[in-house]
Short mmCIF file of C-alpha atoms in Angstrom, two decimals:
data_model
loop_
_atom_site.label_atom_id
_atom_site.label_comp_id
_atom_site.label_asym_id
_atom_site.label_seq_id
_atom_site.Cartn_x
_atom_site.Cartn_y
_atom_site.Cartn_z
CA MET A 14 0.00 0.00 0.00
CA LYS A 15 1.90 3.03 -1.31
CA LEU A 16 -0.08 5.30 1.03
CA LEU A 17 1.89 3.91 3.96
CA GLN A 18 5.42 4.37 2.65
CA GLY A 19 7.74 6.96 4.13
CA LEU A 20 7.23 8.70 7.47
CA GLY A 21 4.26 7.79 9.62
CA VAL A 22 4.04 9.29 13.08
CA ALA A 23 2.46 7.78 16.18
CA LEU A 24 0.64 10.81 17.52
CA ILE A 25 0.74 11.66 21.21
CA THR A 26 -2.31 12.70 23.22
CA PRO A 27 -1.45 16.12 24.73
CA PHE A 28 -2.70 16.77 28.27
CA ASN A 29 -3.21 19.85 30.39
CA GLU A 30 -1.72 19.96 33.88
CA ASP A 31 -5.06 18.78 35.35
CA GLY A 32 -4.97 15.66 33.15
CA SER A 33 -7.64 16.76 30.68
CA ILE A 34 -6.95 16.39 26.96
CA ASP A 35 -5.49 19.48 25.31
CA PHE A 36 -7.37 19.40 22.01
CA PRO A 37 -5.99 22.72 20.65
CA ALA A 38 -2.45 21.32 21.09
CA LEU A 39 -3.45 18.12 19.27
CA GLU A 40 -4.78 20.19 16.38
CA LYS A 41 -1.53 22.20 16.33
CA ILE A 42 0.58 19.01 16.19
CA VAL A 43 -1.50 17.59 13.32
CA HIS A 44 -1.19 20.79 11.27
CA TYR A 45 2.53 21.12 12.03
CA ASN A 46 3.22 17.59 10.84
CA ILE A 47 1.18 17.91 7.66
CA GLU A 48 3.01 21.12 6.79
CA ASN A 49 6.43 19.53 7.37
CA GLY A 50 6.54 16.37 5.32
CA VAL A 51 4.80 13.58 7.27
CA ASP A 52 3.18 10.93 5.04
CA TYR A 53 0.55 9.44 7.38
CA PHE A 54 -0.68 9.38 10.98
CA VAL A 55 -1.14 6.55 13.45
CA VAL A 56 -3.99 7.36 15.83
CA LEU A 57 -4.32 5.89 19.34
CA GLY A 58 -1.14 3.87 19.34
CA THR A 59 0.94 3.23 22.46
CA THR A 60 2.51 6.68 22.19
CA ALA A 61 -0.98 8.19 22.54
CA GLU A 62 -1.22 6.74 26.07
CA SER A 63 -4.35 5.03 24.80
CA ALA A 64 -4.32 2.63 27.77
CA THR A 65 -5.23 5.60 30.01
CA LEU A 66 -7.98 7.01 27.79
CA SER A 67 -11.65 6.23 28.30
CA SER A 68 -13.79 5.08 25.37
CA GLU A 69 -15.38 8.52 25.18
CA GLU A 70 -11.99 10.23 25.22
CA LYS A 71 -10.74 7.96 22.44
CA LYS A 72 -13.73 8.94 20.32
CA LYS A 73 -13.02 12.64 20.93
CA VAL A 74 -9.33 12.20 20.04
CA ILE A 75 -10.28 10.44 16.80
CA ASP A 76 -12.79 13.16 15.93
CA CYS A 77 -10.24 15.91 16.64
CA ILE A 78 -7.58 14.31 14.46
CA LYS A 79 -10.00 13.59 11.63
CA LYS A 80 -11.26 17.17 11.65
CA SER A 81 -7.74 18.66 11.82
CA ASN A 82 -6.41 16.32 9.16
CA ASN A 83 -9.37 17.04 6.87
CA LYS A 84 -8.57 14.00 4.69
CA ARG A 85 -5.13 15.37 3.81
CA LEU A 86 -3.07 12.39 5.04
CA PRO A 87 -3.96 8.69 5.41
CA LEU A 88 -4.93 7.59 8.91
CA VAL A 89 -4.15 4.29 10.65
CA LEU A 90 -6.07 3.35 13.80
CA GLY A 91 -4.49 1.49 16.70
CA ILE A 92 -6.71 -1.30 18.03
CA GLY A 93 -4.97 -3.99 20.04
CA GLY A 94 -4.95 -5.92 23.27
CA ASN A 95 -4.37 -9.26 24.95
CA ASN A 96 -7.95 -10.49 24.81
CA THR A 97 -8.63 -11.59 21.23
CA ASN A 98 -12.43 -11.50 21.58
CA GLU A 99 -12.30 -7.98 23.02
CA VAL A 100 -10.06 -6.76 20.18
CA ILE A 101 -12.50 -8.27 17.68
CA SER A 102 -15.36 -6.48 19.43
CA GLN A 103 -13.50 -3.15 19.30
CA ILE A 104 -12.79 -3.59 15.59
CA GLN A 105 -16.42 -4.40 14.85
CA LEU A 106 -17.72 -1.44 16.86
CA ALA A 107 -15.24 1.09 15.46
CA ASP A 108 -16.17 3.52 12.70
CA LEU A 109 -13.36 2.72 10.26
CA LYS A 110 -14.50 4.58 7.17
CA ASP A 111 -11.84 7.29 7.49
CA PHE A 112 -8.99 4.85 8.19
CA VAL A 113 -6.91 2.97 5.63
CA SER A 114 -5.71 0.29 8.05
CA ILE A 115 -5.65 -1.02 11.63
CA LEU A 116 -2.40 -1.29 13.58
CA SER A 117 -2.72 -4.11 16.10
CA VAL A 118 -0.08 -4.92 18.68
CA SER A 119 0.81 -8.52 19.41
CA PRO A 120 -0.91 -9.68 22.63
CA TYR A 121 1.04 -8.51 25.66
CA TYR A 122 1.57 -10.04 29.10
CA ASN A 123 -0.06 -13.39 28.19
CA LYS A 124 3.14 -14.42 26.32
CA PRO A 125 1.37 -16.57 23.70
CA SER A 126 3.21 -19.18 21.64
CA GLN A 127 3.91 -18.53 17.96
CA GLU A 128 0.80 -20.57 17.14
CA GLY A 129 -1.22 -18.45 19.55
CA ILE A 130 0.03 -15.26 17.89
CA TYR A 131 -0.85 -16.70 14.47
CA GLN A 132 -4.36 -17.68 15.58
CA HIS A 133 -4.91 -14.26 17.19
CA TYR A 134 -4.17 -12.40 13.98
CA LYS A 135 -6.07 -14.93 11.88
CA ALA A 136 -9.14 -14.17 14.00
CA LEU A 137 -8.64 -10.42 13.53
CA THR A 138 -8.48 -10.76 9.74
CA GLN A 139 -11.83 -12.54 9.80
CA ALA A 140 -13.38 -9.71 11.83
CA SER A 141 -11.92 -6.65 10.11
CA THR A 142 -13.12 -4.87 7.00
CA LYS A 143 -9.81 -2.99 6.85
CA PRO A 144 -6.26 -4.26 6.22
CA ILE A 145 -4.18 -5.05 9.28
CA ILE A 146 -0.63 -4.03 10.21
CA LEU A 147 1.04 -6.38 12.68
CA TYR A 148 2.92 -4.68 15.50
CA ASN A 149 5.87 -6.48 17.06
CA VAL A 150 7.35 -4.74 20.09
CA PRO A 151 8.90 -7.37 22.36
CA GLY A 152 10.15 -4.79 24.85
CA ARG A 153 6.53 -4.00 25.73
CA THR A 154 4.71 -7.27 25.06
CA ALA A 155 7.23 -9.71 26.59
CA SER A 156 6.98 -11.92 23.51
CA ASN A 157 8.36 -11.78 19.98
CA ILE A 158 6.62 -12.38 16.66
CA GLU A 159 9.29 -14.51 15.02
CA ALA A 160 10.13 -13.90 11.38
CA ALA A 161 8.65 -17.28 10.40
CA THR A 162 5.31 -16.34 11.99
CA THR A 163 5.25 -12.94 10.29
CA LEU A 164 5.97 -14.59 6.93
CA ARG A 165 3.31 -17.23 7.54
CA LEU A 166 0.70 -14.55 8.22
CA ALA A 167 1.88 -12.41 5.29
CA ASN A 168 1.67 -15.32 2.86
CA GLU A 169 -1.68 -16.69 4.05
CA PHE A 170 -3.68 -13.46 4.49
CA SER A 171 -3.61 -10.74 1.85
CA SER A 172 -5.41 -8.42 4.27
CA ILE A 173 -2.30 -8.43 6.50
CA ILE A 174 -0.34 -5.81 4.61
CA ALA A 175 2.61 -4.91 6.83
CA ILE A 176 4.45 -5.30 10.09
CA LYS A 177 5.59 -2.48 12.33
CA GLU A 178 8.78 -4.20 13.47
CA ALA A 179 10.24 -2.91 16.72
CA SER A 180 12.35 -5.89 17.66
CA PRO A 181 15.88 -4.83 18.65
CA ASN A 182 17.12 -7.69 16.46
CA PHE A 183 17.86 -5.97 13.14
CA LEU A 184 18.52 -9.32 11.44
CA GLN A 185 14.94 -10.37 12.14
CA SER A 186 13.73 -7.51 9.94
CA THR A 187 16.10 -8.54 7.16
CA TYR A 188 14.85 -12.13 7.25
CA ILE A 189 11.31 -10.84 6.73
CA ILE A 190 12.35 -8.43 3.97
CA LYS A 191 14.25 -11.21 2.17
CA ASP A 192 11.33 -13.66 1.98
CA LYS A 193 8.18 -11.54 2.22
CA PRO A 194 5.49 -11.35 -0.47
CA GLU A 195 6.12 -8.52 -2.91
CA ASN A 196 3.39 -6.20 -1.60
CA PHE A 197 3.98 -6.84 2.11
CA MET A 198 5.69 -3.94 3.90
CA VAL A 199 8.24 -3.98 6.70
CA ILE A 200 7.93 -0.70 8.60
CA SER A 201 10.41 0.15 11.32
CA GLY A 202 8.89 0.71 14.73
CA ASP A 203 12.19 1.89 16.20
CA ASP A 204 13.50 5.36 15.36
CA GLU A 205 17.13 4.29 15.76
CA LEU A 206 16.72 1.45 13.25
CA ALA A 207 14.45 3.35 10.86
CA LEU A 208 17.12 4.20 8.31
CA PRO A 209 18.92 0.82 8.30
CA ILE A 210 15.60 -1.02 7.86
CA THR A 211 14.53 1.36 5.08
CA LEU A 212 17.83 0.91 3.26
CA ALA A 213 17.55 -2.87 3.64
CA GLY A 214 14.26 -2.83 1.73
CA GLY A 215 11.76 -1.61 4.31
CA SER A 216 9.00 0.90 3.64
CA GLY A 217 9.92 3.57 6.19
CA VAL A 218 9.04 4.11 9.81
CA ILE A 219 6.17 4.67 12.21
CA SER A 220 8.04 7.20 14.29
CA VAL A 221 7.82 8.82 17.69
CA ILE A 222 10.43 11.54 17.17
CA GLY A 223 9.08 12.32 13.69
CA GLN A 224 6.22 14.41 15.07
CA ALA A 225 8.69 16.80 16.70
CA LEU A 226 11.31 16.83 13.91
CA PRO A 227 9.18 16.01 10.85
CA ASN A 228 11.32 17.83 8.29
CA LEU A 229 14.52 16.07 9.28
CA VAL A 230 13.04 12.60 9.76
CA SER A 231 10.98 12.79 6.57
CA SER A 232 14.02 13.86 4.58
CA MET A 233 16.09 11.04 6.07
CA ILE A 234 13.50 8.37 5.30
CA HIS A 235 12.81 9.55 1.76
CA LEU A 236 16.52 9.73 1.01
CA GLY A 237 16.70 6.17 2.33
CA LEU A 238 13.87 5.05 0.07
CA GLU A 239 15.79 6.60 -2.84
CA LYS A 240 18.93 4.73 -1.68
CA LYS A 241 20.83 7.98 -1.23
CA VAL A 242 22.83 6.43 1.57
CA ASP A 243 25.38 9.12 2.43
CA GLU A 244 22.85 11.95 2.51
CA ALA A 245 20.41 9.89 4.57
CA TYR A 246 23.05 8.87 7.10
CA LYS A 247 24.19 12.47 7.45
CA ILE A 248 20.75 13.26 8.92
CA HIS A 249 20.69 10.02 10.95
CA TYR A 250 23.93 10.93 12.70
CA GLN A 251 22.77 14.52 13.16
CA ILE A 252 19.78 13.38 15.23
CA GLN A 253 21.12 10.11 16.64
CA ASN A 254 21.74 11.44 20.16
CA ILE A 255 18.21 12.77 20.50
CA PHE A 256 16.80 9.34 19.57
CA LYS A 257 18.21 8.00 22.83
CA LEU A 258 17.29 11.02 24.90
CA ILE A 259 13.57 10.95 24.15
CA PHE A 260 13.32 7.34 25.34
CA LYS A 261 15.59 7.76 28.38
CA GLU A 262 12.66 8.17 30.80
CA GLY A 263 10.10 6.25 28.75
CA ASN A 264 7.69 6.99 25.98
CA PRO A 265 5.96 9.44 25.59
CA ALA A 266 7.57 11.48 28.39
CA GLY A 267 10.58 12.30 26.23
CA ILE A 268 8.72 13.19 23.05
CA LYS A 269 6.27 15.34 25.02
CA ALA A 270 9.22 17.20 26.54
CA LEU A 271 10.64 17.80 23.07
CA LEU A 272 7.27 18.93 21.71
CA ALA A 273 6.86 21.26 24.69
CA ILE A 274 10.28 22.79 24.04
CA ASN A 275 9.12 23.38 20.46
CA GLY A 276 5.95 25.10 21.72
CA LEU A 277 3.54 22.49 20.40
CA CYS A 278 2.08 21.15 23.65
CA LYS A 279 2.60 20.86 27.40
CA PRO A 280 4.83 18.07 28.76
CA TYR A 281 2.25 16.34 30.94
CA THR A 282 1.46 12.60 30.93
CA ARG A 283 -1.07 10.50 32.82
CA LEU A 284 -0.24 8.14 35.65
CA PRO A 285 1.34 5.66 35.86
CA LEU A 286 3.61 7.69 33.57
CA VAL A 287 5.17 10.92 34.80
CA HIS A 288 6.48 13.81 32.76
CA ALA A 289 10.16 14.23 31.98
CA SER A 290 12.59 15.35 34.66
CA GLU A 291 14.16 18.79 34.61
CA GLN A 292 17.52 17.15 33.86
CA LEU A 293 16.15 15.37 30.80
CA ILE A 294 14.47 18.55 29.57
CA HIS A 295 17.80 20.36 29.99
CA ASP A 296 19.65 17.64 28.06
CA ILE A 297 17.09 17.66 25.25
CA LYS A 298 17.36 21.46 24.95
CA ILE A 299 21.14 21.24 24.63
CA GLU A 300 20.91 18.54 21.97
CA LEU A 301 18.17 20.39 20.09
CA ASN A 302 20.34 23.49 20.02
CA ARG A 303 23.26 21.46 18.69
CA ILE A 304 21.05 20.07 15.91
CA SER A 305 19.78 23.51 14.96
CA ILE A 306 23.27 24.95 14.52
CA SER A 307 24.94 21.91 12.92
#
């Protein structure tokens, strides 16, 4: 699906100090990203702190993003969980007409076998009217979708169109790229590995940092897609330090701090997450200044 090549960003949910959703800031972030080279948005992913949002709040976030986006960029909706029947119910109840695909994380905490992961996604394909993007993030789920399982799903179900691969094992991504069906996409789910995966034959990244530095990250990814290696790596190394900084105290505390420094939102998160420390904010400011003058 060509719509989902390049830079996708996993949008945050901005909060006010009292914990309420800051909808004007969300609108500002959407407009800023559209104006600065982002290719598509992921709505209500992990970065959106969706686990702490009520059903009504999720609906309001979706409505805000849809209105702000005004059909300018493709939208992907995050619907996942560790109860297969509940995920199916959420998919069936969701209004999906404005979304091109569903991003669904591999079941977390339960630690299913590879067969369990396969059967979970098979059940989702039977329930969904929209294509599905697998999401493998072992650091959060405590289990890994092995390359063989990804390839099995990709080959058996044409409605499974991609994987957001956030395994720290870069070779796993290359095994999938090597043997995948032609139209199946491997999308990096790790900002640090985004360029290497793109150059290896991936389709880009679903990024956290991209929403704060869209011009730089978009340029890097598109240069990677064009196989302009030296130019792409020049940007990668320019922003490499800030990749680590924004995840130092967890996601999305770091990206919210960076967005706040850029004047796009406030830094607040919802418990059990806490906003970035003053030290981290200081370190991000120093690195951001270095980037701006380099």
